[in-house]
Coordinates of C-alpha atoms in Angstrom, one line a residue:
X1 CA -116.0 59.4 4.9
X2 CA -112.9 59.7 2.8
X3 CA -111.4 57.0 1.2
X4 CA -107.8 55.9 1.9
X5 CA -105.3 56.2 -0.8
X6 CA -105.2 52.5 -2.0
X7 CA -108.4 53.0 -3.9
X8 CA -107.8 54.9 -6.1
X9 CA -104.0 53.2 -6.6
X10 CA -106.1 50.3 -7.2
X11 CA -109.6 51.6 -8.7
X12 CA -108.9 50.4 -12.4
X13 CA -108.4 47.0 -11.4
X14 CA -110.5 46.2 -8.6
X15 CA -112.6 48.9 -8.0
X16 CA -115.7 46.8 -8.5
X17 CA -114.5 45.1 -5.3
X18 CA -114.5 48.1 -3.2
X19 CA -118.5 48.5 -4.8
X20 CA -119.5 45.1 -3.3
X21 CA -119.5 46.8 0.3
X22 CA -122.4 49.5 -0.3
X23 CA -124.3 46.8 -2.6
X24 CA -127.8 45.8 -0.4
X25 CA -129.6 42.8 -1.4
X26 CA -132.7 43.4 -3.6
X27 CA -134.6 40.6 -1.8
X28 CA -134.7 39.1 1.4
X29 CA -134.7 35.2 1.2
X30 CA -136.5 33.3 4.0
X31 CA -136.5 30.1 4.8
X32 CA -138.3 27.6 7.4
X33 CA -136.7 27.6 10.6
X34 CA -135.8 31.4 9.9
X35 CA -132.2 32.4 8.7
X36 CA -130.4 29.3 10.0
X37 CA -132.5 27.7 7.4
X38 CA -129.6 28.5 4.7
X39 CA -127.0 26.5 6.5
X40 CA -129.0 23.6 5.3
X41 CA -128.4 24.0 1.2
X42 CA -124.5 24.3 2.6
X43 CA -124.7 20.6 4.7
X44 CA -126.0 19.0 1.3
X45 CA -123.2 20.4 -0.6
X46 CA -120.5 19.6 2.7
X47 CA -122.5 16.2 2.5
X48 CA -121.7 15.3 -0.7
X49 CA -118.4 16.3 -0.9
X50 CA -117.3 14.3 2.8
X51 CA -119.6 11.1 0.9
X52 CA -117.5 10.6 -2.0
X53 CA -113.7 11.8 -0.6
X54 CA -114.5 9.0 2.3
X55 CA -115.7 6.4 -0.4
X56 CA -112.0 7.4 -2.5
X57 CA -114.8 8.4 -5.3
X58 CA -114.1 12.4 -5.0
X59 CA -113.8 13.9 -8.6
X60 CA -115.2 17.6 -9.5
X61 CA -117.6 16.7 -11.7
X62 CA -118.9 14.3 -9.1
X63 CA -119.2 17.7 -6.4
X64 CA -121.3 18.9 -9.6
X65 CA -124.2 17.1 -7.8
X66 CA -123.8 18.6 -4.5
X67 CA -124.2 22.0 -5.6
X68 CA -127.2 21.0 -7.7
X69 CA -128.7 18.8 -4.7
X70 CA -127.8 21.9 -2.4
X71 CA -129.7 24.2 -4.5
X72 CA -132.9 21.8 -5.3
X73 CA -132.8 21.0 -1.1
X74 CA -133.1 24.9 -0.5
X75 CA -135.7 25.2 -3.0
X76 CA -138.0 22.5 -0.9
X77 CA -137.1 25.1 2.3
X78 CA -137.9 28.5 0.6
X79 CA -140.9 30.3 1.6
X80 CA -140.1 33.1 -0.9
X81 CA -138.6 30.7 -4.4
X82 CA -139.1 33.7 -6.6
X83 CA -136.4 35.2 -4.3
X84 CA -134.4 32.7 -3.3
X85 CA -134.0 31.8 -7.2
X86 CA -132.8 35.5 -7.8
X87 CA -130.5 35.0 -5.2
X88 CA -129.1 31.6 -6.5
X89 CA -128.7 33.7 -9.9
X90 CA -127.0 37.0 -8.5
X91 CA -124.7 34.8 -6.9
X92 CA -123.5 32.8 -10.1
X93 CA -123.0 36.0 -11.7
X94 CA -121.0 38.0 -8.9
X95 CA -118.3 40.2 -9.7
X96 CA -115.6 38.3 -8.1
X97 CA -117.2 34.9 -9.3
X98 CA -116.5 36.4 -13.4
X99 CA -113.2 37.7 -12.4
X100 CA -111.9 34.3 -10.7
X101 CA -113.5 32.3 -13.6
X102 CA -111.4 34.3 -16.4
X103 CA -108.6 34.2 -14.7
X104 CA -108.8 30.3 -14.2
X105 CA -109.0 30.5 -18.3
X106 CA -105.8 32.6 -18.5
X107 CA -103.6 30.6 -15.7
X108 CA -104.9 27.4 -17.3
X109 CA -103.9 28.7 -20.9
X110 CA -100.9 29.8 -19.6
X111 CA -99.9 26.6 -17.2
X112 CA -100.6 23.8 -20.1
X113 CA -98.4 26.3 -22.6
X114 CA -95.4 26.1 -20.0
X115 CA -96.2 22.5 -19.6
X116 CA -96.1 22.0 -23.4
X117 CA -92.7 24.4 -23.7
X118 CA -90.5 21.8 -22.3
X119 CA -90.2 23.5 -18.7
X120 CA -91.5 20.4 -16.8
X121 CA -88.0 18.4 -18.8
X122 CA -86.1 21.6 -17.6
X123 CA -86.6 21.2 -14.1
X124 CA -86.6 18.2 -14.1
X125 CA -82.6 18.4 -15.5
X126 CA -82.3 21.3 -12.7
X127 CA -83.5 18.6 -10.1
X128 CA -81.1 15.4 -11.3
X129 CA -77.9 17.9 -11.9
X130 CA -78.6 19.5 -9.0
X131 CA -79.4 17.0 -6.9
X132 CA -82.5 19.2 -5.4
X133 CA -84.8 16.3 -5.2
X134 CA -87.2 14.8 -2.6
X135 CA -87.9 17.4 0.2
X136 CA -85.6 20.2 -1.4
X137 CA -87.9 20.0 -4.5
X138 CA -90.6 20.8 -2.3
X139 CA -89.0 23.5 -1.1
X140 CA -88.2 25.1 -4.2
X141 CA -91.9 24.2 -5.7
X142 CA -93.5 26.4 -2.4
X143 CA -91.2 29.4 -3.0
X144 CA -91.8 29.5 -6.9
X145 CA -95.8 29.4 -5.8
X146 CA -95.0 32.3 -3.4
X147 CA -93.5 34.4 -6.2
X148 CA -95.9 33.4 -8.7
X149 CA -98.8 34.6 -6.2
X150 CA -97.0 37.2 -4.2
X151 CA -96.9 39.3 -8.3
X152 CA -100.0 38.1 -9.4
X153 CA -102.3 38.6 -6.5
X154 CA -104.1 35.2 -7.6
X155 CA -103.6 32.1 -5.5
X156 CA -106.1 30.3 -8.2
X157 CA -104.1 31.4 -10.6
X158 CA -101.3 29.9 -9.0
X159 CA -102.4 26.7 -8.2
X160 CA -103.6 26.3 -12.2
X161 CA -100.9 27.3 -13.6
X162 CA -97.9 25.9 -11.6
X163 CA -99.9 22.6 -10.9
X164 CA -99.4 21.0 -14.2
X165 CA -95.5 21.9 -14.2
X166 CA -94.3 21.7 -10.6
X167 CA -96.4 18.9 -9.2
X168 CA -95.4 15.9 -11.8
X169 CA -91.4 17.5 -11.8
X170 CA -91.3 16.8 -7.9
X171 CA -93.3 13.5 -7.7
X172 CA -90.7 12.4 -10.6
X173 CA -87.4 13.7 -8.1
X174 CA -88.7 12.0 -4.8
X175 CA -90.9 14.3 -3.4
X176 CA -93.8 12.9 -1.4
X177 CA -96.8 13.2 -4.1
X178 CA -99.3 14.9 -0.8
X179 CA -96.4 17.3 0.4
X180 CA -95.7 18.2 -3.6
X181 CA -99.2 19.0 -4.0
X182 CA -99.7 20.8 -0.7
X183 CA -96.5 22.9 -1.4
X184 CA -98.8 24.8 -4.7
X185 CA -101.5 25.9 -2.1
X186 CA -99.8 27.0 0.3
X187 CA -97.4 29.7 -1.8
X188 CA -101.1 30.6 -3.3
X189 CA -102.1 31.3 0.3
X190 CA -98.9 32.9 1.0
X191 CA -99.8 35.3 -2.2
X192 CA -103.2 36.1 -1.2
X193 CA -102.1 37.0 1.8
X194 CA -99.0 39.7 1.1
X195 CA -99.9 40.4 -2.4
X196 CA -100.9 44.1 -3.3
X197 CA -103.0 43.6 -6.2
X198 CA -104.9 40.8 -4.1
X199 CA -108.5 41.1 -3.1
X200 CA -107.9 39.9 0.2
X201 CA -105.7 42.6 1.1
X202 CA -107.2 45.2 -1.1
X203 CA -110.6 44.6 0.8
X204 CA -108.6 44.3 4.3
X205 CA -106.9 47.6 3.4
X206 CA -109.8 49.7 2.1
X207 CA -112.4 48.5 5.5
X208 CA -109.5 49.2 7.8
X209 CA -109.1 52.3 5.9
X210 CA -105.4 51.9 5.8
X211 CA -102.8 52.7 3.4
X212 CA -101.8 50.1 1.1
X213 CA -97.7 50.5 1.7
X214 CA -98.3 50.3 5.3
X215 CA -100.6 47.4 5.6
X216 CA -97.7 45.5 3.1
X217 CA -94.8 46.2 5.2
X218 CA -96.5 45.6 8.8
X219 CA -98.0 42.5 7.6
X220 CA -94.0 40.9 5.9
X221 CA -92.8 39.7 9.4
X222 CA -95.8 37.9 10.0
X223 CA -96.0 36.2 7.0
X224 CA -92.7 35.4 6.2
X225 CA -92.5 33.9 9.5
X226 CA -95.3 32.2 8.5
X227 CA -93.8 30.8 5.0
X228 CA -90.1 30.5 6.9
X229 CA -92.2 27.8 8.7
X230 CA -94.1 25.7 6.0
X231 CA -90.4 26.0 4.2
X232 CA -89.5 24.0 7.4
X233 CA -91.9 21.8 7.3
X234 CA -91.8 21.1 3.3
X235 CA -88.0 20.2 3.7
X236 CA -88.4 17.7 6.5
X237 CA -91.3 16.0 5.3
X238 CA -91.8 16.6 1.7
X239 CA -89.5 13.5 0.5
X240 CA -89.3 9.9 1.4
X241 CA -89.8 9.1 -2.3
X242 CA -87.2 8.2 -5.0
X243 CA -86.3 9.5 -8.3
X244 CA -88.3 7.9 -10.4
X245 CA -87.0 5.7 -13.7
X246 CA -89.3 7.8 -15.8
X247 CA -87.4 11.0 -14.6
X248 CA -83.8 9.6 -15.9
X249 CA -84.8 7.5 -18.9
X250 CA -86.9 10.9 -20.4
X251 CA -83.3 12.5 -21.4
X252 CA -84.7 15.7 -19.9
X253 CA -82.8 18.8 -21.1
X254 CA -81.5 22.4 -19.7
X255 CA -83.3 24.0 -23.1
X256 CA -86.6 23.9 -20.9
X257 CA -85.7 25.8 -18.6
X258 CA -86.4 29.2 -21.2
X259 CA -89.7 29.1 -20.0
X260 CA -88.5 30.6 -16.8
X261 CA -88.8 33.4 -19.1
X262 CA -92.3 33.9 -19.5
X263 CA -92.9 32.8 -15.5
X264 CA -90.5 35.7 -14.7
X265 CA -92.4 38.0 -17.4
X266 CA -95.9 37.6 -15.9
X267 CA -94.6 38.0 -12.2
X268 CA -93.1 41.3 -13.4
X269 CA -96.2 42.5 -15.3
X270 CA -98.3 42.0 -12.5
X271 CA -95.7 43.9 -9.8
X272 CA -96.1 46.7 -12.4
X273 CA -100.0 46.6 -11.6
X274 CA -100.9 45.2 -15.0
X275 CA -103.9 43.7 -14.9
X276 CA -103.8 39.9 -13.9
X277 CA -105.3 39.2 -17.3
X278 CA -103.0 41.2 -19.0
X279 CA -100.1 39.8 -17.2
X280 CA -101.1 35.9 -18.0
X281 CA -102.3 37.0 -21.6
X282 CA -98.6 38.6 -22.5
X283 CA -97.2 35.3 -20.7
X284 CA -98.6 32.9 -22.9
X285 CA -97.9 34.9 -25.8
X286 CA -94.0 34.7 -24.7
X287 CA -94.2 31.5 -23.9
X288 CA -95.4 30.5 -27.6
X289 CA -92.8 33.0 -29.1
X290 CA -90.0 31.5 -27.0
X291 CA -91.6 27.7 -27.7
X292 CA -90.8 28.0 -31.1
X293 CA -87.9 30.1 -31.3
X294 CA -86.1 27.6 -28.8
X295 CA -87.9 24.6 -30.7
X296 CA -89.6 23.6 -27.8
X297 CA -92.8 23.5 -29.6
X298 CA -94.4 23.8 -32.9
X299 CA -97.3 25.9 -34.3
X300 CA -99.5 22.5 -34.6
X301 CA -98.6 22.4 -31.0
X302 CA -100.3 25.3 -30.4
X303 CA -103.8 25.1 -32.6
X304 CA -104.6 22.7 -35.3
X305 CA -106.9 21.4 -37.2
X306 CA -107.3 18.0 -35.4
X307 CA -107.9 15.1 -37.8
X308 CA -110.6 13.5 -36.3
X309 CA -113.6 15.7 -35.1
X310 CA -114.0 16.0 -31.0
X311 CA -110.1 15.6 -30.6
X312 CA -108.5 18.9 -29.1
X313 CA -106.9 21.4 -31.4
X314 CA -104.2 21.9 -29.1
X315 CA -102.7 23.1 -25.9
X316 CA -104.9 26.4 -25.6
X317 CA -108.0 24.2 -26.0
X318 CA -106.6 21.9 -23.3
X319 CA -105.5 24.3 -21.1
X320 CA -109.2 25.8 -21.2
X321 CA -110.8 22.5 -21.3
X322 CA -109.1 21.4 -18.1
X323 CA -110.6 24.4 -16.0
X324 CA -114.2 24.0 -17.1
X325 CA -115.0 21.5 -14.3
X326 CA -113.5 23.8 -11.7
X327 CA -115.6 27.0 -12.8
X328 CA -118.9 25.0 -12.6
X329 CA -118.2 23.9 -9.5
X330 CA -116.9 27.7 -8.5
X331 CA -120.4 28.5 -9.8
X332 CA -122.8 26.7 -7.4
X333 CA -120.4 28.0 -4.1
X334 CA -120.9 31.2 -5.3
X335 CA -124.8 30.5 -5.2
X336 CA -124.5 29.3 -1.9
X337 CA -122.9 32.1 -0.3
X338 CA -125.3 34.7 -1.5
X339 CA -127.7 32.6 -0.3
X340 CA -125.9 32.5 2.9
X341 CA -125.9 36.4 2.9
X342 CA -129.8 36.9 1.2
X343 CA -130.9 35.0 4.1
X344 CA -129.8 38.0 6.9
X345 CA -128.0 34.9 8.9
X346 CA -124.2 36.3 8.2
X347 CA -125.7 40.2 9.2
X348 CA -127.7 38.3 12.4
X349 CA -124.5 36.4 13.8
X350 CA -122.3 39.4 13.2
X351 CA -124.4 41.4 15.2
X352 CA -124.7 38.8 18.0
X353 CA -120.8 38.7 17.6
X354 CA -120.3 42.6 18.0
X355 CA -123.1 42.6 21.1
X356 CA -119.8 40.4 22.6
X357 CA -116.9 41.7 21.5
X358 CA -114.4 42.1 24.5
X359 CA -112.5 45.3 26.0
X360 CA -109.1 45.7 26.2
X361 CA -106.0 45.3 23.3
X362 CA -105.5 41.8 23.5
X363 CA -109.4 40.4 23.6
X364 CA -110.2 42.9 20.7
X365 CA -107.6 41.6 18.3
X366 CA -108.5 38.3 19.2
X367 CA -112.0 39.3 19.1
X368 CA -111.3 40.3 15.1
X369 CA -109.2 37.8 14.2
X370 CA -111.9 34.8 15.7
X371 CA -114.8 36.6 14.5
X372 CA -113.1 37.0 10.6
X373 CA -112.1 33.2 10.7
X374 CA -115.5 32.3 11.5
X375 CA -117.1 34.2 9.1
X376 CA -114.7 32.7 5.8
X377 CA -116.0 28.7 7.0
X378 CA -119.1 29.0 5.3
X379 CA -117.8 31.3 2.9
X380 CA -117.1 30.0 -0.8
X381 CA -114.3 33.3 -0.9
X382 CA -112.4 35.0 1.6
X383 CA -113.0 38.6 0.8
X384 CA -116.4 38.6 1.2
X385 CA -115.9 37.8 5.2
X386 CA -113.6 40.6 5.4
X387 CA -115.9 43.2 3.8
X388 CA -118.7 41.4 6.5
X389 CA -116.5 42.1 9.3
X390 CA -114.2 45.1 8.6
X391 CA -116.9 48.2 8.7
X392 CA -119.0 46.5 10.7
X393 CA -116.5 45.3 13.9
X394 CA -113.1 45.0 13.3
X395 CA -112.8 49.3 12.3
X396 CA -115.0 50.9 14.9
X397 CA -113.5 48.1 17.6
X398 CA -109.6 48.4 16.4
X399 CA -110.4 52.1 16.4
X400 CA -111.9 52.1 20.0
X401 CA -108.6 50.9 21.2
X402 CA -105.9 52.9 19.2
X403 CA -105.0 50.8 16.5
X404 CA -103.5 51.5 13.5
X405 CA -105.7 50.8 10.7
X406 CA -102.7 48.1 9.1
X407 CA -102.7 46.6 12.2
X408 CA -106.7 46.2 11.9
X409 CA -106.1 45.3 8.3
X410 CA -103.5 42.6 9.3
X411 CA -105.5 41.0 12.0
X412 CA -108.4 40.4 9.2
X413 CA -106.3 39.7 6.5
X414 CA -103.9 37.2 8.2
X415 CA -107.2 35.3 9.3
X416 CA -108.8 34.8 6.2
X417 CA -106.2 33.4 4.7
X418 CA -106.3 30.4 7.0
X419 CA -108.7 28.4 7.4
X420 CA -109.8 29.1 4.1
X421 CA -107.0 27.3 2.8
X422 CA -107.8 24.0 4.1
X423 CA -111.9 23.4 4.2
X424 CA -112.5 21.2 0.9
X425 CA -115.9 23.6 -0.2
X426 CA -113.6 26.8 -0.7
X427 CA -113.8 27.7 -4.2
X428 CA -109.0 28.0 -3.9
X429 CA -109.1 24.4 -2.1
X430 CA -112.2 22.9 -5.1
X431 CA -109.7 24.5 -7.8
X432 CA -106.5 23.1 -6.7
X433 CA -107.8 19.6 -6.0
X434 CA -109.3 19.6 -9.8
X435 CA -106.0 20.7 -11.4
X436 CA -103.6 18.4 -9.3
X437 CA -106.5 15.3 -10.0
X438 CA -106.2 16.6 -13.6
X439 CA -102.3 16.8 -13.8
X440 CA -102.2 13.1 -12.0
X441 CA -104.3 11.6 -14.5
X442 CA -102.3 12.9 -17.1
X443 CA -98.6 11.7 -16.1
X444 CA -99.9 8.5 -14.2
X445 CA -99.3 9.5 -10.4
X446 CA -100.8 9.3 -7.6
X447 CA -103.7 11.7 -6.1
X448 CA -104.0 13.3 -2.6
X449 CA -107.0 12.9 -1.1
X450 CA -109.4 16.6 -0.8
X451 CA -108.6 16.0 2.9
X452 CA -105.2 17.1 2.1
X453 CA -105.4 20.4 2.4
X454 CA -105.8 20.6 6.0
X455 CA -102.3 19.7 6.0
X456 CA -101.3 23.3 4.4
X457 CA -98.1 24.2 6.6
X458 CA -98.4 27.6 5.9
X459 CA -102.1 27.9 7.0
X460 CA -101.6 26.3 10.1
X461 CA -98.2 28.8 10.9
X462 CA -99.7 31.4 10.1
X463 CA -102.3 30.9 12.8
X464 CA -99.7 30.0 15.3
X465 CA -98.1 33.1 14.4
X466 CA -100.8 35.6 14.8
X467 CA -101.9 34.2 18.2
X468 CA -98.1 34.6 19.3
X469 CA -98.6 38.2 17.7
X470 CA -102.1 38.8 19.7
X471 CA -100.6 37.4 22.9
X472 CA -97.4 39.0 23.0
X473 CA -98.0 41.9 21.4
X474 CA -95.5 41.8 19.3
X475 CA -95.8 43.1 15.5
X476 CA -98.4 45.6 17.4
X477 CA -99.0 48.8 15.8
X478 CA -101.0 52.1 17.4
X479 CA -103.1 54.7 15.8
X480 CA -100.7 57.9 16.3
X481 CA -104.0 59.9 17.8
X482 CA -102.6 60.5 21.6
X483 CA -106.1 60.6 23.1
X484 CA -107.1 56.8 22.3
X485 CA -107.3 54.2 24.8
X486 CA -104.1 51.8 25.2
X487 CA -105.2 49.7 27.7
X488 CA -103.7 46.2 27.6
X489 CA -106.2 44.1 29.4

C-alpha cells in the first residue's frame, strides 16, 4: 500500500505517530467480566474527578488519586497482573504521552517568560486605550489562541502558554472569568483541528490516505464556520464584568506589548515546520533577549541563586514547576487508555460498529463521524481514536461510496476535535483546568469550575456544523474514480 505524500512531508517530526498504527500489543490484558472489565479502572478515575468538582474541592493534584485508585481498582480485576502492569507501564511511556509532556515543559517555560516580560501590562494598556474590554477581550483572547495553535499544531501548548497571559489581562478588562477561560480552549481546539503539523490531522490525513494540502483546504470552511461561531458567542457573552481597579491603578504600559514579538516568532517557526520544540525553545530565548533589551526584565529575573534554599530560581523554574501537576496527571490517562486498548474492548466494539455501519452517502458519513466521536470519550487523546477508526471503517467505508480521502479525513478529524474538548478526563481539558487554577491562584481571581468546558463554543459549532455538512451535503467532496457508487440514500 503506498503511502500518501504527507508522510514523508511530515516524517521527521511525527513519523513515530504514523508507527503507532502497525504497533500490536505484546500482551493481552484480561479482566473479570471479559473486556468490559477495563471500563471499570476508567469509572474510578471519572468517579473521582465528578467527587471533588461537585464538592468545589477539584485541584490536579487531588485527580492524582483517581488515577492511582483507578489503577490499584484494575489490579483487584486482573486475571493476568503481570500483563496488565506492562500495560499500565507501556502506556505511561507512549510516544505521544513523551512528546505532549515536553512540550508542556517548553509552552510552560515559554508562557511564564512572556508573563514575566511585561506583555500581560501591554495588553492590558491595549485593552483600556482601546477600549477592547469585556466581551471584545474575549474575542481577541480566542483568535490569538487560534493563531498560536493553528502554527503550532499544539492545543496544550496553547492553553499553557497563553493561559497565564491572556486569562488574568481579560478578567482585569471585564471579561466574564468562565468565558475568558473557555475562550484559551477553544482556539486550542480550533488548532488541533486545521493545523498541519497537528497529530490530529496528520493521523486523519495519513488513515484516509489523503493529501495533506487537500485535507487543509476542504476542511477551512468548516472550521472557520465553526470558530466564526464561538467568535459570536464569546462577544455576546463573554463580558458582564467591569474593569477592574487593579487593571487602572497598575500604570500598565505599551512597552509590553514587544513580547508580541516572540509570540509572532514561534507561530512563524512552526508554519515553517520547525519542530514545536524548536519553535517554543527559540521563543523563549527571544523573549529573554527582548526582556532585557526593552528592560522588561532582568537576568535575576531569569535564574538566580535564590537566597533561601527551596525558593525558585526564577521564571524558567516556575514555568516548569507549574506543569509538573499536569504531566502526572497526563501520566495515569495515558495508563488508562492502553489499558482500554490491551483489553481487546476498543477492537471488539469497533468491530460490532463496522458489522452496522449503514449504506448510502449520508448514513456512511454519519456512520464515521458517530463512530470517531465515540471512540475519543474514553480516550485520554484524540488521535489514537482516529488511528482506531480510520483503517479500520472510516477508509474502506468512505471508499465504498466514492469519497475523497479529505473528505474521509474531514469527517474523522472534525469529530475528534469535539467532544474531546469538553469531557473533564481528556488529557487538553486536565491541562487547561491546571494552568487556569494555577494562573487564578497567582493574580487572586476567580476559578471556573472543570465543568466548564462543556461550555466550549467552538466544540459545540463545530458539531452543529458537520451535521449541517452530513445532512446537506454541502462541503461534500468525491473520489474522482468514475466507477464508485454515488448513491445518496
Amino acid at each position: 500500500m503506498d503511502e500518501p505524500k504527507v508522510i514523508f512531508n511530515q516524517k521527521s517530526k511525527m513519523g513515530w505517530l504514523m508507527d503507532e498504527m502497525t504497533t500490536e500489543p505484546t500482551t493481552r490484558v484480561r479482566m473479570l467480566g471479559g473486556p468490559a472489565g477495563a471500563v471499570v479502572p476508567a469509572l474510578v478515575f471519572v468517579g473521582v474527578l465528578v467527587w471533588l468538582s461537585a464538592a468545589e474541592r477539584a485541584t490536579i493534584t487531588g485527580f492524582w488519586v483517581g488515577g492511582w485508585a483507578a489503577i490499584v481498582a484494575g489490579l483487584m480485576l486482573t486475571t493476568t497482573r503481570r500483563a496488565y502492569a506492562d500495560s499500565i507501564v507501556r502506556g505511561m511511556s507512549d510516544k505521544t504521552g513523551v512528546v505532549i509532556i515536553v512540550a508542556f515543559i517548553f509552552a510552560g517555560v515559554f508562557g511564564t517568560l512572556l508573563e514575566g516580560g511585561g506583555l500581560v501590562e501591554g495588553l492590558l494598556w491595549l485593552g483600556l486605550e482601546t477600549g477592547l474590554q469585556g466581551g471584545a477581550f474575549v474575542v481577541l483572547a480566542f483568535v490569538l489562541a487560534c493563531l498560536f495553535a493553528a502554527g503550532t499544531g499544539t492545543s496544550v501548548g496553547t492553553v499553557i502558554a497563553m493561559t497565564p497571559v491572556l486569562y488574568p489581562t481579560g478578567v482585569f478588562l471585564g471579561a466574564d472569568p468562565t468565558m475568558m477561560a473557555v475562550a484559551v480552549i477553544a482556539g486550542g481546539a480550533f488548532g488541533d483541528n486545521i493545523a498541519p503539523v497537528s497529530d490530529s490531522t496528520i493521523s486523519s490525513a495519513y488513515t484516509a490516505q489523503a493529501e495533506m494540502g487537500d485535507v487543509v483546504r476542504s476542511r477551512l470552511p468548516l472550521s472557520l464556520s465553526a470558530a466564526a461561531a464561538a467568535a459570536v458567542v464569546f462577544a455576546v457573552f463573554g463580558g458582564g464584568g467591569s474593569v477592574s481597579e487593579r487593571a487602572t491603578s497598575a500604570d500598565p504600559s505599551a512597552v509590553g506589548l514587544v513580547m508580541i514579538i516572540p509570540f509572532a516568532l514561534v507561530i512563524l517557526l512552526a508554519m515553517r515546520r520547525n519542530h514545536i520544540i524548536v519553535a517554543l525553545a527559540w521563543g523563549s530565548v527571544a523573549t529573554i533577549a527582548i526582556g532585557l533589551l526593552a528592560g522588561q526584565m532582568s537576568a535575576s529575573d531569569v535564574f538566580s541563586i535564590p537566597a533561601t534554599s527551596g525558593d525558585s530560581t526564577g521564571l524558567v523554574e516556575d514555568g516548569i514547576s507549574g506543569v509538573t501537576g499536569a504531566v502526572i496527571l497526563v501520566l495515569f490517562i495515558l495508563a488508562l487508555a492502553q489499558l482500554l486498548a490491551d483489553s481487546g474492548l476498543m477492537a471488539r466494539l469497533l468491530a460490532r460498529l463496522q458489522s452496522r455501519a449503514a449504506r448510502g452517502v449520508r448514513s456512511a458519513e454519519f456512520a464515521i463521524w458517530t463512530i470517531t466521536l465515540l471512540f475519543t470519550v474514553p480516550l485520554g487523546a484524540n488521535a489514537p481514536a482516529i488511528l482506531l477508526v480510520g483503517p479500520t471503517l472510516a477508509r474502506p467505508l468512505g471508499r465504498a461510496h466514492g469519497l475523497a480521502p479529505a473528505r474521509i479525513a474531514n469527517l474523522m478529524d472534525c469529530s475528534a476535535n469535539t467532544v474531546f474538548y469538553m469531557l473533564p478526563w481528556h488529557n487538553a481539558v486536565i491541562v487547561w483546568y491546571a494552568t487556569v487554577q494555577a494562573t487564578a491562584g497567582d493574580h487572586d481571581l476567580p476559578v471556573p469550575s472543570l465543568g466548564s468546558a462543556a461550555l466550549n463554543p467552538y466544540a459545540w459549532a463545530l458539531i452543529v456544523v458537520m451535521l449541517f455538512s452530513i445532512f446537506t451535503g454541502w462541503n461534500r467532496r468525491y473520489a474522482p474514480a468514475p466507477d464508485l457508487a454515488r448513491d445518496e440514500a
